Coordinates of C-alpha atoms and ligand atoms in Angstrom, one line a residue:
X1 CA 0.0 0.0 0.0
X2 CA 1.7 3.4 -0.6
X3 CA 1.4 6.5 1.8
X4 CA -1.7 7.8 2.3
X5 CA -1.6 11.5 2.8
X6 CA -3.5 14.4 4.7
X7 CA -3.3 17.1 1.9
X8 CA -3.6 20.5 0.0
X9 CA -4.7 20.6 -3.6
X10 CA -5.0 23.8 -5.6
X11 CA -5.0 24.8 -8.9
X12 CA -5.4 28.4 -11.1
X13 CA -6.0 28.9 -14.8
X14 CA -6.3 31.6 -16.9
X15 CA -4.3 34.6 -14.6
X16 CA -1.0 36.4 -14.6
X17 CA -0.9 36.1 -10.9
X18 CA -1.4 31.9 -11.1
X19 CA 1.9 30.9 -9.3
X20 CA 1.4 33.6 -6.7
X21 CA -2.5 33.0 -5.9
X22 CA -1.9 29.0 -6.0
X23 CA 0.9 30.2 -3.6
X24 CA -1.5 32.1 -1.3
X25 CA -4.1 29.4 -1.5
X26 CA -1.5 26.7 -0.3
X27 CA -0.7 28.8 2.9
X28 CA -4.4 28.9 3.7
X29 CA -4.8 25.6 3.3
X30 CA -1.6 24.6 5.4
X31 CA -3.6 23.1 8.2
X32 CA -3.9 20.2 6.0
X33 CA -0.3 19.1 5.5
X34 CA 2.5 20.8 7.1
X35 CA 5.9 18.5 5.7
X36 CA 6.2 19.4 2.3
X37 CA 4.8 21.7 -0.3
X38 CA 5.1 22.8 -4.1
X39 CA 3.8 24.1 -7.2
X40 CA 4.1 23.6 -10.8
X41 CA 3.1 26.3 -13.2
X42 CA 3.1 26.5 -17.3
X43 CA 3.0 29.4 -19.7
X44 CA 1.1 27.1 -22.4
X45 CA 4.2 25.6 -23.8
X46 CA 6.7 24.7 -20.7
X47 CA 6.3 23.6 -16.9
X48 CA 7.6 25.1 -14.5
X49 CA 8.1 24.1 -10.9
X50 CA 8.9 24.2 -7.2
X51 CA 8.8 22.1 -4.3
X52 CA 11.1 21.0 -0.8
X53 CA 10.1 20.4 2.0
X54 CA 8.4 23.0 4.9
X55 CA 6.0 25.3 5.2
X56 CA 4.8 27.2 2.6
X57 CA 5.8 31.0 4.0
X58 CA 9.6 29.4 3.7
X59 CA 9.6 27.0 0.6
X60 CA 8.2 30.4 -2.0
X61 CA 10.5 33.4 -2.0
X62 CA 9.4 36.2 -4.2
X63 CA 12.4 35.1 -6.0
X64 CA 11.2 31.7 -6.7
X65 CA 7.1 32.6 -7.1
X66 CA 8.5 35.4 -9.9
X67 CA 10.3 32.1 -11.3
X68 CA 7.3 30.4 -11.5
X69 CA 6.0 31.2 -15.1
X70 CA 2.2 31.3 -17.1
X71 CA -0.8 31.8 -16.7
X72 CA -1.9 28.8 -14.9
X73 CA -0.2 26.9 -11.7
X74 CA -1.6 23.7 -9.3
X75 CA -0.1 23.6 -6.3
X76 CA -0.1 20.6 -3.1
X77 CA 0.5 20.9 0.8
X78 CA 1.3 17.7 2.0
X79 CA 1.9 15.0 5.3
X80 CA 2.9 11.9 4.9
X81 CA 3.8 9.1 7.7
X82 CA 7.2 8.4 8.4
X83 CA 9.3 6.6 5.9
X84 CA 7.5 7.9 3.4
X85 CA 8.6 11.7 3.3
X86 CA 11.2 11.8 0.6
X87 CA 11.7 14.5 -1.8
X88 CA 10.3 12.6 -4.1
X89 CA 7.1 12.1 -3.0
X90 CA 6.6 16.1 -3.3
X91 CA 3.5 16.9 -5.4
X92 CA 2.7 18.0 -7.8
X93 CA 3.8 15.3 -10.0
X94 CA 4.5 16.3 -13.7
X95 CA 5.4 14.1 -16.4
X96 CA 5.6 14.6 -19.9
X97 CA 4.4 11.4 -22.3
X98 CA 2.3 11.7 -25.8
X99 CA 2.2 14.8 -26.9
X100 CA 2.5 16.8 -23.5
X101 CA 3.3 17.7 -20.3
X102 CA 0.8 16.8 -17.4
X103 CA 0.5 17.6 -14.0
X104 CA -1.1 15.9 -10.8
X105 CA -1.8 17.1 -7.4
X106 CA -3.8 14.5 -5.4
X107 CA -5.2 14.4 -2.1
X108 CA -7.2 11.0 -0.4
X109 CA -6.0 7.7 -0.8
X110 CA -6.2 4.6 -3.2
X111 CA -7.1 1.7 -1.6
X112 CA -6.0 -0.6 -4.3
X113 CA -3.2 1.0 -5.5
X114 CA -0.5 -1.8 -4.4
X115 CA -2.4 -4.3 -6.9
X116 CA -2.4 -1.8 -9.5
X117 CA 1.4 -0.9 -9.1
X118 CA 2.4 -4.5 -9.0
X119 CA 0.9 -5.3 -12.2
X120 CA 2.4 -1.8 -13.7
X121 CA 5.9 -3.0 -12.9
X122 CA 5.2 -6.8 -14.1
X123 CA 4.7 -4.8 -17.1
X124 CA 8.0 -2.7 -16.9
X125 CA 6.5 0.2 -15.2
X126 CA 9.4 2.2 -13.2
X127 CA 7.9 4.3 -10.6
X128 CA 9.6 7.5 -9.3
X129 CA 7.8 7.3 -5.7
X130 CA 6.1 5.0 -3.1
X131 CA 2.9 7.4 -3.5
X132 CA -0.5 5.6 -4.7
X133 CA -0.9 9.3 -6.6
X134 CA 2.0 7.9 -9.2
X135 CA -0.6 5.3 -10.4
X136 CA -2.4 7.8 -12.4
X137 CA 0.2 9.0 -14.1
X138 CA 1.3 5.7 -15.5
X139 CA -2.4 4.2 -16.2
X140 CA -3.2 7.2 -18.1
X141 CA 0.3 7.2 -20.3
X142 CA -0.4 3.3 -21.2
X143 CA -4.0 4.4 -22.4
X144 CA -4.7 4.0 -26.0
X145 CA -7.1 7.1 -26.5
X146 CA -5.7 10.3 -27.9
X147 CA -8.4 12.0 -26.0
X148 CA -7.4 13.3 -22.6
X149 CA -11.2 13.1 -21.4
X150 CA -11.7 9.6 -22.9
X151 CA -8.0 8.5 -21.3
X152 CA -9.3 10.0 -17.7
X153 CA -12.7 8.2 -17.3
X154 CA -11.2 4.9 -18.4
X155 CA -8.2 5.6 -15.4
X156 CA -10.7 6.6 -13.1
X157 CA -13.0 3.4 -13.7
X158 CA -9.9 1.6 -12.8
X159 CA -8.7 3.2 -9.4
X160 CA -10.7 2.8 -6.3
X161 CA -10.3 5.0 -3.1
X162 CA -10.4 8.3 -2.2
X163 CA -8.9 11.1 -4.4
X164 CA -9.6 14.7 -5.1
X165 CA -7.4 15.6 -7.9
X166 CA -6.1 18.7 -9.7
X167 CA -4.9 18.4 -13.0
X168 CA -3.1 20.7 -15.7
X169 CA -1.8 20.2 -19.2
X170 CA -0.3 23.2 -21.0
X171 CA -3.9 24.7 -21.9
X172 CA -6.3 23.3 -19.2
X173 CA -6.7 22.9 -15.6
X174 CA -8.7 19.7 -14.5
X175 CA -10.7 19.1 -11.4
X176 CA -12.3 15.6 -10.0
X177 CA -13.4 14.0 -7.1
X178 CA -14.0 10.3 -6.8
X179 CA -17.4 8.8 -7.3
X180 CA -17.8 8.7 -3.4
X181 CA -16.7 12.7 -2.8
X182 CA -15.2 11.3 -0.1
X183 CA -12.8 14.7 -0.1
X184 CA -13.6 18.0 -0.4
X185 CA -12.5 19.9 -3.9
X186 CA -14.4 23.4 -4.7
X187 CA -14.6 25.4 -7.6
X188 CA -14.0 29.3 -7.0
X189 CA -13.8 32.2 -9.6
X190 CA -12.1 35.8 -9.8
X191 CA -13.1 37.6 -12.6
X192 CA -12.4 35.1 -15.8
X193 CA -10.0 33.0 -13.9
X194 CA -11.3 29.7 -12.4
X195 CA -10.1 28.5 -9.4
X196 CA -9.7 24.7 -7.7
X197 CA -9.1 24.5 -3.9
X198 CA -9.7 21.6 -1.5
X199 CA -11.1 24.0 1.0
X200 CA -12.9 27.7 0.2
X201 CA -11.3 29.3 3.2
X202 CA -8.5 29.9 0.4
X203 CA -10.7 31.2 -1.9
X204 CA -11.1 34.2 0.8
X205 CA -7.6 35.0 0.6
X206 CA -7.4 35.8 -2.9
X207 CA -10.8 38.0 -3.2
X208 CA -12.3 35.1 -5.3
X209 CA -15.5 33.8 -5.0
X210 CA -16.9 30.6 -3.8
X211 CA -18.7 28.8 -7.0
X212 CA -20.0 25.4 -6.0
X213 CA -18.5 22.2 -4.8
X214 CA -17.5 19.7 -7.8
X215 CA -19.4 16.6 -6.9
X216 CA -18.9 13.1 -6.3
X217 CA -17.9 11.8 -9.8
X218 CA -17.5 14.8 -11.2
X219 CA -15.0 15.7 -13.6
X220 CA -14.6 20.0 -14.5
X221 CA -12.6 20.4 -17.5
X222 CA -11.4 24.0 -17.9
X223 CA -9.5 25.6 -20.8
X224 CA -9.5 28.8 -22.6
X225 CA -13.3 28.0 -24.0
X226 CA -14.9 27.7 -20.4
X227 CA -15.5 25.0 -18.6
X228 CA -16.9 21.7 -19.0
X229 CA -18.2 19.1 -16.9
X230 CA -18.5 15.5 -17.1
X231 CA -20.5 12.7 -14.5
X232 CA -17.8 9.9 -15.2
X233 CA -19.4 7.5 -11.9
X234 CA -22.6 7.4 -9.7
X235 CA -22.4 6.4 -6.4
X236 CA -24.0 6.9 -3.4
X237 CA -22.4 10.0 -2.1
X238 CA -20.0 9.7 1.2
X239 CA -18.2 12.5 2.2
X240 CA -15.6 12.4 5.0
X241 CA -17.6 13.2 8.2
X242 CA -14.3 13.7 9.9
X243 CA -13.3 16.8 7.7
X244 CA -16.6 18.6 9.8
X245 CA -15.3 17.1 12.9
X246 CA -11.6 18.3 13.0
X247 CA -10.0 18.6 9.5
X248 CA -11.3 21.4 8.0
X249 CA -10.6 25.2 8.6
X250 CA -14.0 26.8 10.0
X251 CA -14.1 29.4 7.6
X252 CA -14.6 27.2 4.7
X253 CA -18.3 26.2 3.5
X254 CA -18.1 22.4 3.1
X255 CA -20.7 21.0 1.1
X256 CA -22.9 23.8 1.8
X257 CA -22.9 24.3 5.1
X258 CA -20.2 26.8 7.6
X259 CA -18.3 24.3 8.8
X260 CA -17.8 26.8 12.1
X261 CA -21.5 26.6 12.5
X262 CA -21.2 22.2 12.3
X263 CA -19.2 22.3 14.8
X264 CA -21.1 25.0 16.8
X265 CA -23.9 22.8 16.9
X266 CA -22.0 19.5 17.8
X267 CA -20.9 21.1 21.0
X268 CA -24.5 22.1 21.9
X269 CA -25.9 18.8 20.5
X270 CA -23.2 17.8 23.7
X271 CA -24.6 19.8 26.0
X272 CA -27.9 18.5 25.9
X273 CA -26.8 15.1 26.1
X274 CA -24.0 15.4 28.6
X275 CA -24.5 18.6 30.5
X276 CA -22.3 18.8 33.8
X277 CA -22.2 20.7 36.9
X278 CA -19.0 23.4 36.1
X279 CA -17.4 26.7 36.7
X280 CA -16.0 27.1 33.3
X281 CA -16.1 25.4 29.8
X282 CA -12.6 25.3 28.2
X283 CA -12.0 24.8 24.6
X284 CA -9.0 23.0 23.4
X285 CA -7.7 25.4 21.1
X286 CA -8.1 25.6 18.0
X287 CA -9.8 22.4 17.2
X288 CA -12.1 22.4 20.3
X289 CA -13.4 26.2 20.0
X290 CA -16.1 26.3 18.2
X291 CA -17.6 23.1 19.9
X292 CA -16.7 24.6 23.0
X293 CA -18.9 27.6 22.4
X294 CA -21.5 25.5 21.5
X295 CA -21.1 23.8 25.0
X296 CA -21.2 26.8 26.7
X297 CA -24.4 28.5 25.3
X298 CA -26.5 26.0 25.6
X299 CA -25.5 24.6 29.1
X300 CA -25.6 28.4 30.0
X301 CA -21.9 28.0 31.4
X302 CA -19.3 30.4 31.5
X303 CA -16.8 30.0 28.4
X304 CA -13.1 31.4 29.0
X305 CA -9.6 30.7 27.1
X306 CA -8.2 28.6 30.3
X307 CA -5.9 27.1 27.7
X308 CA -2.9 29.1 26.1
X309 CA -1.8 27.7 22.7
X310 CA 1.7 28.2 21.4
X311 CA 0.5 28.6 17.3
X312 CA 4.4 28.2 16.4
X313 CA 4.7 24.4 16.9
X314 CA 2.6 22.8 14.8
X315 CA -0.4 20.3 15.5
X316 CA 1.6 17.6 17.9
X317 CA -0.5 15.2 16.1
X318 CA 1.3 15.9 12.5
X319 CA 5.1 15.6 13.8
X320 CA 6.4 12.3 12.2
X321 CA 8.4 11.4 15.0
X322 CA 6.8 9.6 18.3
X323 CA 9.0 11.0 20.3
X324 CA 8.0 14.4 19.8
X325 CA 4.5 13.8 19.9
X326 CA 4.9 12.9 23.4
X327 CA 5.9 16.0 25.0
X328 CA 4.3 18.2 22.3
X329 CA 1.1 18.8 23.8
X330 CA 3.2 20.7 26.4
X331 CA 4.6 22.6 23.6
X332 CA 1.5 23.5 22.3
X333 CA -0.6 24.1 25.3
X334 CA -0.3 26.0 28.5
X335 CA -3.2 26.6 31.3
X336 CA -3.8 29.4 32.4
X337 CA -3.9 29.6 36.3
X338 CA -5.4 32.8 36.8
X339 CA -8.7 31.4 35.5
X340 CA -8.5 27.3 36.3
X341 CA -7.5 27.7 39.5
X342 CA -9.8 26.4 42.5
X343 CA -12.9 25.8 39.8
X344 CA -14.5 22.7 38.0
X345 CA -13.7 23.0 34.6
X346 CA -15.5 21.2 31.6
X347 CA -12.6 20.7 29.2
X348 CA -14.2 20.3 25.2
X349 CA -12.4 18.8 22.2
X350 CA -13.0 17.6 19.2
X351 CA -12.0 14.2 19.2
X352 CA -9.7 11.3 20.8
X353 CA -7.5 8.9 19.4
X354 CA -5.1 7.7 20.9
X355 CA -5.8 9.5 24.5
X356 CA -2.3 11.5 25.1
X357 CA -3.7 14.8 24.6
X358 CA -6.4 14.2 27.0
X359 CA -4.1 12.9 29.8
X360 CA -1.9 15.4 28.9
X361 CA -4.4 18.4 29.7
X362 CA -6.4 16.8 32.1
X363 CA -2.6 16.5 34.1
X364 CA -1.5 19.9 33.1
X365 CA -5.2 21.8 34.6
X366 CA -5.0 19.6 38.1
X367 CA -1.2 21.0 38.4
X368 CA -2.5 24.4 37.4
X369 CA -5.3 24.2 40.3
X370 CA -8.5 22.6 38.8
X371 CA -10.8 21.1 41.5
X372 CA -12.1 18.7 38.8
X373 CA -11.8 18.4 35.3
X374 CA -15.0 16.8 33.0
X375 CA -13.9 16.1 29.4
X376 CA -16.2 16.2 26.8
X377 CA -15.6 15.1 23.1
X378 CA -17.3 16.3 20.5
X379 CA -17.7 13.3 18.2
X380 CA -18.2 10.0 18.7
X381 CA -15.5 7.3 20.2
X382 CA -12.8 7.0 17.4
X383 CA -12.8 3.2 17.1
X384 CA -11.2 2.1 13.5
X385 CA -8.5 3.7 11.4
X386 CA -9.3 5.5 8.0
X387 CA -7.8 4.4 5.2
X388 CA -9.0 7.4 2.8
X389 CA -6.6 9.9 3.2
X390 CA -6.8 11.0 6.8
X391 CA -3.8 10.3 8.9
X392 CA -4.6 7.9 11.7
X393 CA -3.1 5.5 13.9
X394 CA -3.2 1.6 13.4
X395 CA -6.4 0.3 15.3
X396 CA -4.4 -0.8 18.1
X397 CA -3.3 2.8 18.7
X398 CA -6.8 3.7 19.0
X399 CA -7.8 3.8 22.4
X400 CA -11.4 3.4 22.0
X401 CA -10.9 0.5 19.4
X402 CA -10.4 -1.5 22.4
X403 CA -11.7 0.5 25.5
X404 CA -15.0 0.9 27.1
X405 CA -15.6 5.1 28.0
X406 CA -15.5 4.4 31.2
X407 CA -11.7 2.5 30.5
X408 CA -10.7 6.1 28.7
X409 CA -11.8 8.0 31.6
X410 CA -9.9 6.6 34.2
X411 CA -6.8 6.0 31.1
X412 CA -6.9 10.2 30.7
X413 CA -7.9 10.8 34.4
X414 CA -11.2 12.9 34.4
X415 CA -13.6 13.2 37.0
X416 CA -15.7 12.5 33.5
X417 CA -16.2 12.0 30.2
X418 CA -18.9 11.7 27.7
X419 CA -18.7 11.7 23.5
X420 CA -21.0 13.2 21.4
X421 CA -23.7 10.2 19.7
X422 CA -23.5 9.1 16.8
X423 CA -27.2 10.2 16.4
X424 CA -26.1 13.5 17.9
X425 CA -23.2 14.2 15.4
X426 CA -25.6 13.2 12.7
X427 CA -28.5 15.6 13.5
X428 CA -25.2 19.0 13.5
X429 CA -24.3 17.8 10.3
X430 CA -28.3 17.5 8.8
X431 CA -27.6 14.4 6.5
X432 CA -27.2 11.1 6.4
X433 CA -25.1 10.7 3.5
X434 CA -21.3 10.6 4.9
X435 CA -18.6 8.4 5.7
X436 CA -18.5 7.6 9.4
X437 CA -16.2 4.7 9.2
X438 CA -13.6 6.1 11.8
X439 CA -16.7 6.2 14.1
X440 CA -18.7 3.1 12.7
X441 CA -16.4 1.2 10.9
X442 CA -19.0 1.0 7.9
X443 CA -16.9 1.9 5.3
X444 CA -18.4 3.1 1.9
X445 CA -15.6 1.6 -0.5
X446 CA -14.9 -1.9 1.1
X447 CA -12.0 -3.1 1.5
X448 CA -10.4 -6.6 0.6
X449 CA -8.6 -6.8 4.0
X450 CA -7.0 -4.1 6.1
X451 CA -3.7 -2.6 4.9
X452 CA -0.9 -2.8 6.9
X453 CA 0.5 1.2 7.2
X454 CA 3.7 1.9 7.3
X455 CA 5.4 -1.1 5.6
X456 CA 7.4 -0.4 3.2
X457 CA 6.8 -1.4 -0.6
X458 CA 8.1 -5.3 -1.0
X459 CA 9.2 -3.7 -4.4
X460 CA 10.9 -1.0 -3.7
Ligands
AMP501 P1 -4.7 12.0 20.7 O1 -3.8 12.8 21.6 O2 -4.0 10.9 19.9 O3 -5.9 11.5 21.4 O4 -5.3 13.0 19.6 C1 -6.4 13.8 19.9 C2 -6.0 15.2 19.5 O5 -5.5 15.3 18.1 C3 -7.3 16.1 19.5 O6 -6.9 17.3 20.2 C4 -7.6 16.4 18.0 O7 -8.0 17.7 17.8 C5 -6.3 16.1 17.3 N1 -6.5 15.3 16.1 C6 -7.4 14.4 15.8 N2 -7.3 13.8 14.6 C7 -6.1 14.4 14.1 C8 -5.4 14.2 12.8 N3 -5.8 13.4 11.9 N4 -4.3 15.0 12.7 C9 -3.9 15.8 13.6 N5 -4.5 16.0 14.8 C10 -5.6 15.3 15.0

């Protein structure tokens, strides 16, 4: 199985300013891969391109952006699990076959990429990276068709998984989510120029608007006539539930709805079924806020900041290395005495997995003073690993894969604990149609048995 990645796509056609607004949109989409980042732009005849490893403010110097040529860029933010972060796993791909040069930037994850790689190399295939997003690249270079549209579908009828993908030959930028829309992918527009971004918080930054999602199955095709689209697949739409729940930036509009407000209303939808007895409700910040507001309307509690976070660290969750992980959430988070001290707090986040963070804060607020400390969660128990592009541990790792709630609460030390229901997390997000596995384990595109992560190719 190759890496499966929590990522950035972007892409801009038909502006001056591509390389710099694709470089604008990957920074506000840095929350969703902080290891590497780059972009690859074209003037209609040549590519041009940039990536390394970092953040986005320190990969793209002005010098390297003005480098950066054409009317038209895609861009990709990217994490990957350990082992798996070499530079040449960097998106966007590019590769030049036929009679062009064509780009990729991919984020989700193919669950049967390993079969089809093996049988690309039986057939003499040499692959550049251990990243499932290669696959396209050399399906669509074997196919017959000299139509780019006709060449896609047939790729796409042969990959299964997750995968929002950006795409751009030398005159067109090409957007598509899998038949599922398991990840987000959103069309925006600034004046003529169309614009692809996996979230529409980065649409914001550049003064464009916010068109419409592309949906499940969808394909967009967009060149100097307009833009086309194209149904290539029709499945039951099952978009990642998850991306509500932590992933996504609140100021993007997922599938219609404020994904602030979502989580607004999973925090209330907590209240009501879990309200306890407190002083203060505490967010964990960031990813706890909004919930945490929620909370503390409707259970007509106090709400104050009683955690500090240190926003130059990084999400502990996203550094490769165990080791750092463990004393991250120290890194990241500080109480604040002044207002913790002597009360009973109600501590909200958005989700466990493994439990550190938890113990961790629940540690830190009882050393800073905190009579008692009830944790609330505002999702359901994380009990099985997802295998469509967001980065989790192996089920083992998952506490509540093989502990009762009342196991976790002694494990992280509250004086309580309660998860949002499934029911509950179902009514904030006003649908039925999502992907719940990592709650669930009912997973939309099934799987012929579960990959092991972080093995390395037996190929490679
Ligand atoms: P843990 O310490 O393993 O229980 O992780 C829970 C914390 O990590 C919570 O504060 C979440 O906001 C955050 N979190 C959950 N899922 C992810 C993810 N895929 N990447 C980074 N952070 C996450």
């Amino acid at each position: 199985m190759g890496v499966h990645d929590e990522c950035a796509v972007f892409g801009v056609f038909g502006n001056k300013d591509a390389a710099n607004f694709t470089y604008l949109g990957l920074h506000a989409l840095q929350h969703r891969g902080q290891e590497s980042s780059g972009i690859i732009s074209t003037d209609g005849k040549e590519f041009y391109g940039h990536k390394a490893r970092g953040l986005v403010s320190e990969i793209f110097t002005k010098q390297v952006i003005e480098n950066l040529k054409g009317d038209a860029a895609i861009g990709h933010n990217r994490y990957s699990t350990t082992g798996a972060s070499s530079i040449n796993n960097v998106q966007p791909f590019a590769a030049y076959f036929k009679d062009g040069y064509i780009a990729i930037s991919h984020n989700g994850n193919l669950i049967n990429s390993e079969s089809i790689r093996h049988h690309l190399i039986e057939d003499g295939a040499i692959f550049h990276t251990t990243s499932d997003t290669e696959n396209f690249l050399h399906l669509l270079a074997k196919n017959k068709s000299d139509n780019l549209q006709e060449s896609l579908i047939s790729v796409l009828g042969k990959v299964r998984g997750a995968y929002s993908l950006v795409l751009m030959t030398t005159d067109s930028l090409i957007g598509i989510r899998d038949p599922y829309g398991i990840r987000p992918l959103s069309l925006g527009k600034k004046g003529d120029c169309y614009i692809l971004s996996s979230e529409s918080c980065a649409f914001d930054l550049i003064e464009a608007d916010f068109v419409r999602d592309v949906m499940p199955g969808e394909i967009l095709f967009i060149t100097h006539n307009g833009i086309e689209s194209r149904q290539f697949a029709y499945e039951t739409p099952a978009p990642c539930i998850f991306e509500y729940v932590y992933f996504a930036r609140p100021d993007s509009l997922l599938w219609g709805k404020s994904v602030y407000n979502v989580r607004k209303k999973m925090g209330a939808i907590l209240a009501e079924e879990s309200m306890v007895d407190s002083d203060i409700v505490i967010p964990v910040p960031d990813s706890g806020i909004p919930a945490a507001l929620g909370f503390a309307e409707r259970s007509d509690i106090n709400f104050q900041m009683g955690l500090m976070r240190n926003h130059y660290v990084g999400r502990t969750f996203i550094e490769p290395s165990q080791s750092i992980r463990h004393f991250g959430v120290k890194l990241k988070l500080n109480p604040i005495r002044s207002i913790v001290d002597g009360k009973t707090v109600t501590v909200v986040d958005d989700s466990i997995v493994r439990g550190t963070t938890s113990k961790k804060i629940i540690k830190m607020l009882k050393e800073a003073g905190a009579k008692k400390v009830h944790m609330r969660i505002s999702s359901p128990p994380f009990i099985s690993p997802c295998f469509y592009g967001v980065d989790t541990p192996t089920r083992r790792e998952l506490i509540a894969s093989s502990h009762t709630v009342e196991e976790i609460r002694k494990y992280i030390t509250a004086d309580s604990l309660n998860f949002l229901s499934l029911d509950g997390m179902m009514k904030a997000v006003e649908k039925k149609e999502f992907c719940t596995a990592c709650f669930t384990k009912n997973y939309p595109i099934k799987l012929e048995s579960e990959p092991a992560y972080g093995t390395p190719l037996p190929f490679l």
